[in-house]
mmCIF file of C-alpha atoms and ligand atoms in Angstrom:
data_model
loop_
_atom_site.group_PDB
_atom_site.id
_atom_site.type_symbol
_atom_site.label_atom_id
_atom_site.label_comp_id
_atom_site.label_asym_id
_atom_site.label_seq_id
_atom_site.Cartn_x
_atom_site.Cartn_y
_atom_site.Cartn_z
ATOM 1 C CA MET T 469 -23.128 -35.180 -0.507
ATOM 2 C CA SER T 470 -24.666 -33.568 2.539
ATOM 3 C CA TYR T 471 -28.181 -33.861 3.932
ATOM 4 C CA SER T 472 -30.486 -31.323 5.475
ATOM 5 C CA ARG T 473 -31.550 -31.680 9.057
ATOM 6 C CA ILE T 474 -34.335 -29.846 10.877
ATOM 7 C CA LEU T 475 -32.664 -27.846 13.649
ATOM 8 C CA ALA T 476 -35.911 -26.503 15.111
ATOM 9 C CA THR T 477 -39.545 -25.706 14.410
ATOM 10 C CA GLY T 478 -41.859 -22.775 15.134
ATOM 11 C CA SER T 479 -45.445 -21.771 14.469
ATOM 12 C CA TYR T 480 -47.987 -19.049 14.979
ATOM 13 C CA LEU T 481 -51.787 -18.887 15.030
ATOM 14 C CA PRO T 482 -53.794 -15.652 14.943
ATOM 15 C CA GLU T 483 -55.509 -14.788 18.218
ATOM 16 C CA ARG T 484 -59.094 -14.864 17.013
ATOM 17 C CA VAL T 485 -60.812 -18.262 17.270
ATOM 18 C CA MET T 486 -63.912 -18.976 15.201
ATOM 19 C CA THR T 487 -66.045 -21.903 16.383
ATOM 20 C CA ASN T 488 -68.465 -24.012 14.395
ATOM 21 C CA ALA T 489 -71.257 -22.386 16.424
ATOM 22 C CA GLU T 490 -70.257 -19.016 14.953
ATOM 23 C CA LEU T 491 -70.498 -20.474 11.448
ATOM 24 C CA GLU T 492 -74.019 -21.668 12.226
ATOM 25 C CA SER T 493 -75.031 -18.012 12.343
ATOM 26 C CA LEU T 494 -73.465 -17.328 8.918
ATOM 27 C CA VAL T 495 -74.579 -20.297 6.784
ATOM 28 C CA ASP T 496 -77.042 -23.196 6.879
ATOM 29 C CA THR T 497 -74.783 -25.667 8.684
ATOM 30 C CA SER T 498 -74.366 -27.268 12.106
ATOM 31 C CA ASP T 499 -71.565 -28.024 14.506
ATOM 32 C CA GLU T 500 -72.545 -31.699 14.250
ATOM 33 C CA TRP T 501 -72.318 -31.760 10.408
ATOM 34 C CA ILE T 502 -68.921 -30.023 10.380
ATOM 35 C CA ARG T 503 -67.457 -32.316 13.058
ATOM 36 C CA GLU T 504 -68.796 -35.488 11.437
ATOM 37 C CA ARG T 505 -67.761 -34.685 7.862
ATOM 38 C CA THR T 506 -64.458 -32.887 8.544
ATOM 39 C CA GLY T 507 -63.354 -33.294 12.174
ATOM 40 C CA ILE T 508 -63.054 -29.502 12.493
ATOM 41 C CA GLU T 509 -64.250 -27.841 15.723
ATOM 42 C CA ARG T 510 -62.670 -24.403 15.475
ATOM 43 C CA ARG T 511 -60.137 -22.424 13.470
ATOM 44 C CA HIS T 512 -58.035 -19.266 13.920
ATOM 45 C CA ILE T 513 -58.764 -16.249 11.719
ATOM 46 C CA VAL T 514 -56.483 -13.261 11.045
ATOM 47 C CA ALA T 515 -57.420 -9.821 12.326
ATOM 48 C CA ASP T 516 -58.144 -6.959 9.934
ATOM 49 C CA GLY T 517 -54.819 -5.614 8.735
ATOM 50 C CA GLU T 518 -52.894 -8.752 9.760
ATOM 51 C CA SER T 519 -51.077 -10.310 6.793
ATOM 52 C CA THR T 520 -49.520 -13.614 5.775
ATOM 53 C CA CYS T 521 -46.078 -12.080 6.329
ATOM 54 C CA ASP T 522 -47.066 -11.115 9.900
ATOM 55 C CA LEU T 523 -47.891 -14.763 10.640
ATOM 56 C CA ALA T 524 -44.787 -16.004 8.810
ATOM 57 C CA GLU T 525 -42.570 -13.654 10.813
ATOM 58 C CA ARG T 526 -43.915 -14.886 14.166
ATOM 59 C CA ALA T 527 -43.445 -18.545 13.152
ATOM 60 C CA ALA T 528 -39.981 -17.864 11.696
ATOM 61 C CA ARG T 529 -38.780 -16.027 14.807
ATOM 62 C CA ALA T 530 -40.008 -18.887 17.029
ATOM 63 C CA ALA T 531 -38.117 -21.439 14.902
ATOM 64 C CA LEU T 532 -34.940 -19.317 14.728
ATOM 65 C CA GLU T 533 -35.003 -18.771 18.482
ATOM 66 C CA SER T 534 -35.412 -22.487 19.189
ATOM 67 C CA ALA T 535 -32.603 -23.252 16.727
ATOM 68 C CA GLY T 536 -30.335 -20.596 18.257
ATOM 69 C CA VAL T 537 -29.729 -19.276 14.753
ATOM 70 C CA ASP T 538 -29.233 -15.583 14.015
ATOM 71 C CA PRO T 539 -31.248 -14.508 10.927
ATOM 72 C CA ALA T 540 -28.027 -13.058 9.468
ATOM 73 C CA GLU T 541 -26.701 -16.644 9.238
ATOM 74 C CA LEU T 542 -29.486 -17.683 6.832
ATOM 75 C CA GLU T 543 -28.477 -18.336 3.233
ATOM 76 C CA LEU T 544 -31.932 -19.220 1.924
ATOM 77 C CA ILE T 545 -35.543 -18.358 2.750
ATOM 78 C CA VAL T 546 -38.375 -20.208 1.008
ATOM 79 C CA VAL T 547 -41.996 -19.397 1.846
ATOM 80 C CA GLY T 548 -44.809 -21.674 0.710
ATOM 81 C CA THR T 549 -47.908 -19.508 0.383
ATOM 82 C CA THR T 550 -50.929 -18.961 -1.834
ATOM 83 C CA THR T 551 -51.970 -15.786 -0.063
ATOM 84 C CA PRO T 552 -48.976 -13.454 -0.498
ATOM 85 C CA ASP T 553 -49.300 -9.925 0.916
ATOM 86 C CA LYS T 554 -48.807 -8.485 -2.566
ATOM 87 C CA ILE T 555 -48.436 -9.786 -6.114
ATOM 88 C CA TYR T 556 -44.798 -8.796 -5.590
ATOM 89 C CA PRO T 557 -42.389 -8.589 -3.877
ATOM 90 C CA ALA T 558 -42.492 -12.190 -2.722
ATOM 91 C CA THR T 559 -43.558 -12.732 0.889
ATOM 92 C CA ALA T 560 -40.125 -14.352 1.380
ATOM 93 C CA CYS T 561 -38.453 -11.051 0.441
ATOM 94 C CA ARG T 562 -40.664 -9.081 2.822
ATOM 95 C CA LEU T 563 -39.922 -11.629 5.546
ATOM 96 C CA GLN T 564 -36.199 -11.436 4.806
ATOM 97 C CA ALA T 565 -36.243 -7.649 5.269
ATOM 98 C CA ARG T 566 -38.102 -7.913 8.578
ATOM 99 C CA LEU T 567 -35.752 -10.566 9.905
ATOM 100 C CA GLY T 568 -32.650 -8.636 8.870
ATOM 101 C CA ALA T 569 -31.276 -11.331 6.578
ATOM 102 C CA ALA T 570 -30.624 -9.147 3.519
ATOM 103 C CA GLY T 571 -28.561 -10.670 0.720
ATOM 104 C CA CYS T 572 -29.571 -14.325 0.963
ATOM 105 C CA THR T 573 -31.691 -16.132 -1.638
ATOM 106 C CA ALA T 574 -35.408 -15.592 -0.936
ATOM 107 C CA PHE T 575 -38.474 -16.626 -2.921
ATOM 108 C CA ASP T 576 -42.016 -17.970 -2.612
ATOM 109 C CA VAL T 577 -43.375 -21.314 -3.764
ATOM 110 C CA GLN T 578 -47.050 -21.508 -4.682
ATOM 111 C CA ALA T 579 -48.451 -25.009 -4.346
ATOM 112 C CA VAL T 580 -51.548 -24.297 -2.204
ATOM 113 C CA CYS T 581 -51.902 -26.915 0.572
ATOM 114 C CA THR T 582 -48.737 -28.695 -0.615
ATOM 115 C CA GLY T 583 -46.819 -25.395 -0.369
ATOM 116 C CA PHE T 584 -44.722 -26.312 2.654
ATOM 117 C CA ILE T 585 -43.766 -29.743 1.297
ATOM 118 C CA TYR T 586 -42.744 -28.096 -1.997
ATOM 119 C CA ALA T 587 -40.760 -25.404 -0.148
ATOM 120 C CA LEU T 588 -39.058 -28.072 1.980
ATOM 121 C CA GLY T 589 -38.228 -30.138 -1.121
ATOM 122 C CA VAL T 590 -36.677 -27.141 -2.872
ATOM 123 C CA ALA T 591 -34.669 -26.044 0.182
ATOM 124 C CA ASP T 592 -33.472 -29.631 0.702
ATOM 125 C CA LYS T 593 -32.084 -29.686 -2.827
ATOM 126 C CA PHE T 594 -30.232 -26.384 -2.264
ATOM 127 C CA ILE T 595 -28.600 -27.934 0.796
ATOM 128 C CA LYS T 596 -27.919 -31.345 -0.787
ATOM 129 C CA THR T 597 -26.082 -29.731 -3.702
ATOM 130 C CA GLY T 598 -23.923 -27.787 -1.255
ATOM 131 C CA GLU T 599 -25.185 -24.386 -2.408
ATOM 132 C CA VAL T 600 -26.372 -23.332 1.051
ATOM 133 C CA LYS T 601 -25.752 -24.518 4.590
ATOM 134 C CA ARG T 602 -28.625 -22.939 6.503
ATOM 135 C CA ALA T 603 -32.189 -22.330 5.350
ATOM 136 C CA LEU T 604 -35.503 -21.098 6.706
ATOM 137 C CA VAL T 605 -38.586 -22.822 5.282
ATOM 138 C CA VAL T 606 -42.026 -21.405 6.056
ATOM 139 C CA GLY T 607 -45.586 -22.416 5.230
ATOM 140 C CA ALA T 608 -47.975 -19.509 5.825
ATOM 141 C CA ASP T 609 -51.473 -18.741 4.626
ATOM 142 C CA THR T 610 -54.415 -16.466 5.320
ATOM 143 C CA HIS T 611 -56.839 -18.586 3.355
ATOM 144 C CA SER T 612 -59.801 -17.053 5.197
ATOM 145 C CA ARG T 613 -59.312 -14.021 2.921
ATOM 146 C CA LEU T 614 -60.207 -16.207 -0.076
ATOM 147 C CA LEU T 615 -63.521 -17.435 1.333
ATOM 148 C CA ASP T 616 -67.077 -16.627 0.394
ATOM 149 C CA TRP T 617 -68.649 -16.558 3.864
ATOM 150 C CA SER T 618 -72.017 -17.427 2.346
ATOM 151 C CA ASP T 619 -70.736 -20.655 0.723
ATOM 152 C CA ARG T 620 -71.200 -23.424 3.304
ATOM 153 C CA GLN T 621 -69.190 -25.929 1.256
ATOM 154 C CA THR T 622 -65.946 -23.980 1.640
ATOM 155 C CA CYS T 623 -66.175 -21.429 4.472
ATOM 156 C CA ILE T 624 -66.333 -24.128 7.154
ATOM 157 C CA LEU T 625 -63.051 -25.727 6.085
ATOM 158 C CA PHE T 626 -60.250 -23.179 6.347
ATOM 159 C CA GLY T 627 -58.267 -21.356 9.003
ATOM 160 C CA ASP T 628 -55.137 -19.167 9.059
ATOM 161 C CA GLY T 629 -51.666 -19.788 10.459
ATOM 162 C CA ALA T 630 -47.965 -20.265 9.835
ATOM 163 C CA GLY T 631 -45.307 -22.866 10.555
ATOM 164 C CA ALA T 632 -41.558 -22.804 10.017
ATOM 165 C CA VAL T 633 -38.450 -24.949 10.214
ATOM 166 C CA VAL T 634 -34.755 -24.072 10.241
ATOM 167 C CA LEU T 635 -32.649 -26.465 8.164
ATOM 168 C CA GLU T 636 -28.926 -27.036 8.419
ATOM 169 C CA ALA T 637 -26.535 -29.121 6.324
ATOM 170 C CA GLY T 638 -25.256 -32.292 7.989
ATOM 171 C CA GLU T 639 -23.487 -35.543 7.177
ATOM 172 C CA GLU T 640 -26.510 -37.741 7.939
ATOM 173 C CA PRO T 641 -30.253 -37.473 7.258
ATOM 174 C CA GLY T 642 -32.194 -35.383 8.207
ATOM 175 C CA ILE T 643 -34.397 -35.427 5.217
ATOM 176 C CA TYR T 644 -34.205 -38.840 3.524
ATOM 177 C CA SER T 645 -36.237 -37.814 0.477
ATOM 178 C CA THR T 646 -38.983 -35.543 -0.788
ATOM 179 C CA HIS T 647 -41.468 -36.358 -3.559
ATOM 180 C CA LEU T 648 -43.282 -33.556 -5.368
ATOM 181 C CA HIS T 649 -46.073 -33.967 -7.924
ATOM 182 C CA ALA T 650 -48.709 -31.962 -9.751
ATOM 183 C CA ASP T 651 -51.484 -32.522 -12.273
ATOM 184 C CA GLY T 652 -52.783 -29.277 -13.730
ATOM 185 C CA ARG T 653 -55.705 -30.958 -15.491
ATOM 186 C CA TYR T 654 -57.850 -30.753 -12.344
ATOM 187 C CA GLU T 655 -58.041 -26.957 -12.152
ATOM 188 C CA ASP T 656 -61.853 -26.953 -12.396
ATOM 189 C CA LEU T 657 -62.230 -28.902 -9.150
ATOM 190 C CA LEU T 658 -60.401 -26.418 -6.908
ATOM 191 C CA TYR T 659 -59.428 -22.859 -7.765
ATOM 192 C CA VAL T 660 -59.639 -19.185 -6.909
ATOM 193 C CA GLU T 661 -60.681 -16.911 -9.745
ATOM 194 C CA GLY T 662 -58.716 -13.688 -9.949
ATOM 195 C CA GLY T 663 -55.200 -12.498 -10.652
ATOM 196 C CA VAL T 664 -53.448 -10.147 -13.025
ATOM 197 C CA PRO T 665 -56.008 -8.991 -15.651
ATOM 198 C CA LEU T 666 -55.439 -10.633 -19.031
ATOM 199 C CA GLY T 667 -55.981 -7.374 -20.929
ATOM 200 C CA GLY T 668 -53.692 -5.341 -18.679
ATOM 201 C CA GLY T 669 -55.101 -2.307 -16.896
ATOM 202 C CA GLU T 670 -56.218 -2.027 -13.304
ATOM 203 C CA ILE T 671 -56.285 -5.029 -11.011
ATOM 204 C CA ALA T 672 -59.983 -5.818 -10.656
ATOM 205 C CA GLN T 673 -61.480 -4.762 -7.353
ATOM 206 C CA GLY T 674 -63.732 -7.199 -5.579
ATOM 207 C CA HIS T 675 -63.394 -10.633 -4.094
ATOM 208 C CA ALA T 676 -61.509 -13.738 -5.116
ATOM 209 C CA TYR T 677 -63.251 -16.791 -3.733
ATOM 210 C CA THR T 678 -62.249 -20.423 -3.300
ATOM 211 C CA LYS T 679 -64.372 -22.637 -5.569
ATOM 212 C CA MET T 680 -64.317 -26.342 -4.831
ATOM 213 C CA ARG T 681 -66.126 -29.499 -5.907
ATOM 214 C CA GLY T 682 -65.425 -30.977 -2.489
ATOM 215 C CA ASN T 683 -66.672 -34.488 -3.017
ATOM 216 C CA GLU T 684 -64.535 -35.029 -6.132
ATOM 217 C CA VAL T 685 -61.486 -33.435 -4.465
ATOM 218 C CA PHE T 686 -62.022 -35.744 -1.507
ATOM 219 C CA LYS T 687 -61.975 -38.927 -3.587
ATOM 220 C CA ILE T 688 -58.881 -37.949 -5.587
ATOM 221 C CA ALA T 689 -57.064 -36.807 -2.429
ATOM 222 C CA VAL T 690 -57.645 -40.165 -0.708
ATOM 223 C CA ARG T 691 -56.537 -42.136 -3.787
ATOM 224 C CA THR T 692 -53.456 -39.983 -4.366
ATOM 225 C CA LEU T 693 -52.263 -39.887 -0.763
ATOM 226 C CA ARG T 694 -52.446 -43.682 -0.560
ATOM 227 C CA ARG T 695 -50.058 -43.818 -3.524
ATOM 228 C CA ILE T 696 -47.662 -41.187 -2.268
ATOM 229 C CA VAL T 697 -47.043 -42.645 1.151
ATOM 230 C CA THR T 698 -46.061 -45.903 -0.528
ATOM 231 C CA GLU T 699 -43.783 -44.008 -2.938
ATOM 232 C CA ALA T 700 -41.892 -42.374 -0.055
ATOM 233 C CA LEU T 701 -41.428 -45.653 1.827
ATOM 234 C CA ASP T 702 -40.342 -47.596 -1.283
ATOM 235 C CA ALA T 703 -37.780 -44.916 -2.206
ATOM 236 C CA ASN T 704 -36.081 -45.490 1.133
ATOM 237 C CA GLY T 705 -36.568 -49.253 1.473
ATOM 238 C CA MET T 706 -38.737 -48.707 4.544
ATOM 239 C CA GLN T 707 -41.861 -50.370 5.896
ATOM 240 C CA PRO T 708 -44.833 -48.631 7.535
ATOM 241 C CA SER T 709 -43.559 -50.022 10.852
ATOM 242 C CA ASP T 710 -40.390 -47.905 10.441
ATOM 243 C CA ILE T 711 -42.488 -44.727 10.690
ATOM 244 C CA ASP T 712 -42.826 -43.260 14.179
ATOM 245 C CA TRP T 713 -45.130 -40.390 13.177
ATOM 246 C CA LEU T 714 -47.422 -39.620 10.285
ATOM 247 C CA ILE T 715 -47.908 -35.859 10.041
ATOM 248 C CA PRO T 716 -50.460 -35.293 7.288
ATOM 249 C CA HIS T 717 -51.968 -32.184 5.758
ATOM 250 C CA GLN T 718 -54.895 -31.277 8.011
ATOM 251 C CA ALA T 719 -57.792 -30.936 5.558
ATOM 252 C CA ASN T 720 -60.287 -33.494 6.753
ATOM 253 C CA ILE T 721 -60.109 -36.165 9.476
ATOM 254 C CA ARG T 722 -61.631 -38.733 7.115
ATOM 255 C CA ILE T 723 -58.820 -38.210 4.566
ATOM 256 C CA ILE T 724 -56.225 -38.461 7.363
ATOM 257 C CA GLU T 725 -57.747 -41.691 8.709
ATOM 258 C CA ALA T 726 -57.901 -43.247 5.240
ATOM 259 C CA THR T 727 -54.176 -42.573 4.702
ATOM 260 C CA ALA T 728 -53.257 -43.912 8.153
ATOM 261 C CA ARG T 729 -55.306 -47.079 7.475
ATOM 262 C CA LYS T 730 -53.433 -47.654 4.226
ATOM 263 C CA LEU T 731 -50.144 -47.437 6.132
ATOM 264 C CA ASP T 732 -51.533 -49.474 9.005
ATOM 265 C CA ILE T 733 -50.394 -46.742 11.364
ATOM 266 C CA PRO T 734 -52.415 -46.619 14.605
ATOM 267 C CA ALA T 735 -54.182 -43.371 15.492
ATOM 268 C CA GLU T 736 -51.758 -42.741 18.403
ATOM 269 C CA ARG T 737 -48.934 -42.272 15.892
ATOM 270 C CA VAL T 738 -50.772 -39.766 13.692
ATOM 271 C CA VAL T 739 -50.504 -36.072 14.583
ATOM 272 C CA VAL T 740 -53.941 -34.513 14.182
ATOM 273 C CA THR T 741 -54.596 -30.793 14.642
ATOM 274 C CA VAL T 742 -57.514 -30.416 12.238
ATOM 275 C CA ALA T 743 -60.032 -30.062 15.088
ATOM 276 C CA GLU T 744 -58.335 -26.937 16.444
ATOM 277 C CA HIS T 745 -56.788 -25.443 13.285
ATOM 278 C CA GLY T 746 -59.044 -26.429 10.363
ATOM 279 C CA ASN T 747 -57.282 -26.454 7.006
ATOM 280 C CA THR T 748 -54.525 -23.837 7.197
ATOM 281 C CA SER T 749 -53.286 -24.670 3.684
ATOM 282 C CA ALA T 750 -49.468 -24.377 3.408
ATOM 283 C CA ALA T 751 -49.203 -23.884 7.181
ATOM 284 C CA SER T 752 -50.935 -27.082 8.193
ATOM 285 C CA VAL T 753 -48.034 -29.561 8.048
ATOM 286 C CA PRO T 754 -45.363 -27.376 9.753
ATOM 287 C CA LEU T 755 -47.940 -26.266 12.351
ATOM 288 C CA ALA T 756 -48.743 -29.876 13.210
ATOM 289 C CA LEU T 757 -45.034 -30.735 13.294
ATOM 290 C CA ASP T 758 -44.316 -27.852 15.671
ATOM 291 C CA VAL T 759 -47.213 -28.815 17.954
ATOM 292 C CA ALA T 760 -45.900 -32.390 18.204
ATOM 293 C CA VAL T 761 -42.284 -31.266 18.750
ATOM 294 C CA ARG T 762 -43.239 -28.805 21.483
ATOM 295 C CA ASP T 763 -45.588 -31.165 23.348
ATOM 296 C CA GLY T 764 -42.796 -33.766 23.394
ATOM 297 C CA ARG T 765 -44.376 -36.407 21.152
ATOM 298 C CA VAL T 766 -41.799 -36.048 18.356
ATOM 299 C CA LYS T 767 -38.307 -36.767 19.618
ATOM 300 C CA ARG T 768 -34.846 -36.586 18.066
ATOM 301 C CA GLY T 769 -34.222 -39.656 15.919
ATOM 302 C CA ASP T 770 -37.919 -40.292 15.145
ATOM 303 C CA ASN T 771 -38.838 -41.143 11.555
ATOM 304 C CA ILE T 772 -41.622 -38.898 10.301
ATOM 305 C CA LEU T 773 -43.670 -39.009 7.136
ATOM 306 C CA LEU T 774 -45.062 -35.641 6.090
ATOM 307 C CA GLU T 775 -47.639 -35.526 3.286
ATOM 308 C CA ALA T 776 -50.027 -33.075 1.654
ATOM 309 C CA PHE T 777 -52.500 -32.657 -1.179
ATOM 310 C CA GLY T 778 -53.920 -29.398 -2.495
ATOM 311 C CA GLY T 779 -55.037 -27.138 -5.304
ATOM 312 C CA GLY T 780 -53.247 -27.491 -8.591
ATOM 313 C CA PHE T 781 -53.653 -30.368 -8.005
ATOM 314 C CA THR T 782 -50.360 -30.655 -6.190
ATOM 315 C CA TRP T 783 -49.283 -33.363 -3.792
ATOM 316 C CA GLY T 784 -46.104 -34.443 -2.109
ATOM 317 C CA SER T 785 -44.359 -36.072 0.809
ATOM 318 C CA ALA T 786 -41.168 -35.835 2.812
ATOM 319 C CA LEU T 787 -39.661 -38.689 4.779
ATOM 320 C CA ILE T 788 -37.443 -37.334 7.516
ATOM 321 C CA ARG T 789 -35.489 -38.309 10.583
ATOM 322 C CA TYR T 790 -36.062 -35.599 13.153
HETATM 323 N N1 ACO O 2278 -73.276 -27.943 6.294
HETATM 324 C C1 ACO O 2278 -74.322 -28.740 6.083
HETATM 325 N N2 ACO O 2278 -74.517 -29.424 4.931
HETATM 326 C C2 ACO O 2278 -73.594 -29.279 3.970
HETATM 327 C C3 ACO O 2278 -72.470 -28.450 4.117
HETATM 328 C C4 ACO O 2278 -72.329 -27.761 5.345
HETATM 329 N N3 ACO O 2278 -71.283 -26.946 5.582
HETATM 330 N N4 ACO O 2278 -71.728 -28.502 2.994
HETATM 331 C C5 ACO O 2278 -72.365 -29.345 2.154
HETATM 332 N N5 ACO O 2278 -73.482 -29.794 2.735
HETATM 333 C C6 ACO O 2278 -74.468 -30.737 2.194
HETATM 334 C C7 ACO O 2278 -74.443 -30.803 0.693
HETATM 335 O O1 ACO O 2278 -75.222 -29.779 0.115
HETATM 336 C C8 ACO O 2278 -75.014 -32.183 0.436
HETATM 337 O O2 ACO O 2278 -76.413 -32.111 0.569
HETATM 338 P P1 ACO O 2278 -77.384 -32.994 -0.374
HETATM 339 O O3 ACO O 2278 -77.045 -34.437 -0.039
HETATM 340 O O4 ACO O 2278 -78.740 -32.588 0.056
HETATM 341 O O5 ACO O 2278 -77.027 -32.626 -1.773
HETATM 342 C C9 ACO O 2278 -74.486 -33.006 1.594
HETATM 343 O O6 ACO O 2278 -74.139 -32.051 2.626
HETATM 344 C C10 ACO O 2278 -73.283 -33.846 1.259
HETATM 345 O O7 ACO O 2278 -72.336 -33.034 0.529
HETATM 346 P P2 ACO O 2278 -70.946 -33.584 0.036
HETATM 347 O O8 ACO O 2278 -70.234 -32.471 -0.683
HETATM 348 O O9 ACO O 2278 -71.164 -34.875 -0.683
HETATM 349 O O10 ACO O 2278 -70.255 -33.874 1.456
HETATM 350 P P3 ACO O 2278 -68.886 -34.571 1.753
HETATM 351 O O11 ACO O 2278 -69.106 -35.703 2.652
HETATM 352 O O12 ACO O 2278 -68.073 -34.808 0.516
HETATM 353 O O13 ACO O 2278 -68.127 -33.458 2.604
HETATM 354 C C11 ACO O 2278 -66.359 -31.824 2.275
HETATM 355 C C12 ACO O 2278 -67.831 -32.195 2.025
HETATM 356 C C13 ACO O 2278 -66.176 -31.714 3.762
HETATM 357 C C14 ACO O 2278 -66.050 -30.524 1.586
HETATM 358 C C15 ACO O 2278 -65.459 -32.956 1.735
HETATM 359 O O14 ACO O 2278 -65.843 -33.293 0.427
HETATM 360 C C16 ACO O 2278 -63.993 -32.596 1.726
HETATM 361 O O15 ACO O 2278 -63.362 -32.495 2.751
HETATM 362 N N6 ACO O 2278 -63.405 -32.477 0.530
HETATM 363 C C17 ACO O 2278 -61.978 -32.294 0.366
HETATM 364 C C18 ACO O 2278 -61.530 -30.924 0.667
HETATM 365 C C19 ACO O 2278 -60.020 -30.944 0.674
HETATM 366 O O16 ACO O 2278 -59.401 -31.852 1.158
HETATM 367 N N7 ACO O 2278 -59.368 -30.013 0.128
HETATM 368 C C20 ACO O 2278 -57.900 -30.186 0.145
HETATM 369 C C21 ACO O 2278 -57.284 -29.280 -0.583
HETATM 370 S S1 ACO O 2278 -57.805 -27.664 -0.143
HETATM 371 C C22 ACO O 2278 -56.687 -26.664 -0.883
HETATM 372 O O17 ACO O 2278 -55.832 -27.076 -1.542
HETATM 373 C C23 ACO O 2278 -56.898 -25.173 -0.809
#
């Protein structure tokens, strides 16, 4: 059996930066409240006309360039996204056409903030079974398009972005294991109304907004992430001390710190980008990974635990050797 190995990473953030001060002029909030409760200071927001596929393409090209891989060599493209450009074709198919990788397998995975971990888990299985040798995995979202800018409980949390990795088959890990979970019973706590109309007919015009009972999501996220980091370590006979870097989903600094405490991982070994990026949904984990690879913190041979929790509920982890 072969393993998948991350050859290189890439990411992209839209140019426009929105600060907490700007949000103060939109809703009854304050920079101090947002920093204290979430750790977020600013986030990047897409420009009018800029799409999820635009962000995905920039991140994918950066990863392919760093990997020295020609898009024509790709055998699989998986995009984790909850904000596809269209209902169909899949964003992965649009991305494939732009990259010039026609013919390979390409599809989207929709697991909200766990989207990248799901996409990575699926691509890893394609490689482990020997079906493909080289894959592009992207997490990309324009979650700002799903926000009610008059709802202070949600509009302060999210930003836009994309992250990508190029995977290649190898004899050694690479990816030790991935663990993917969902519990659809929690739909009422976090959802976006809207979609294909049940009676057929025209797609309803108007806005689809993120609805969240934040406090309840918070408690379940903390509880669940504590369990999942243990699951990943146990599956590989590892201890928290074997982990060089924890790269968590960047939703809220308090959730990140609670997970790190459970693992007894000191703050210096946790990659945190939530202050600058906010919650970029499926992009948050690969964005943070790319930041830490490019600034030299993550080195070849490091053991990294990636984890995420999001709408669905979905949650998952990946234990990898970079
Ligand atoms: N500014 C000022 N006050 C606010 C704001 C705001 N933006 N938002 C809420 N408040 C108020 C509330 O109205 C409440 O006031 P009250 O005490 O007078 O009733 C008070 O602040 C406390 O509200 P809580 O909701 O209890 O605040 P909490 O500490 O839970 O923080 C937050 C809210 C930041 C949303 C937090 O619950 C959270 O991060 N939840 C998890 C979100 C998450 O992780 N999502 C992950 C998945 S996202 C995805 O999958 C798409």
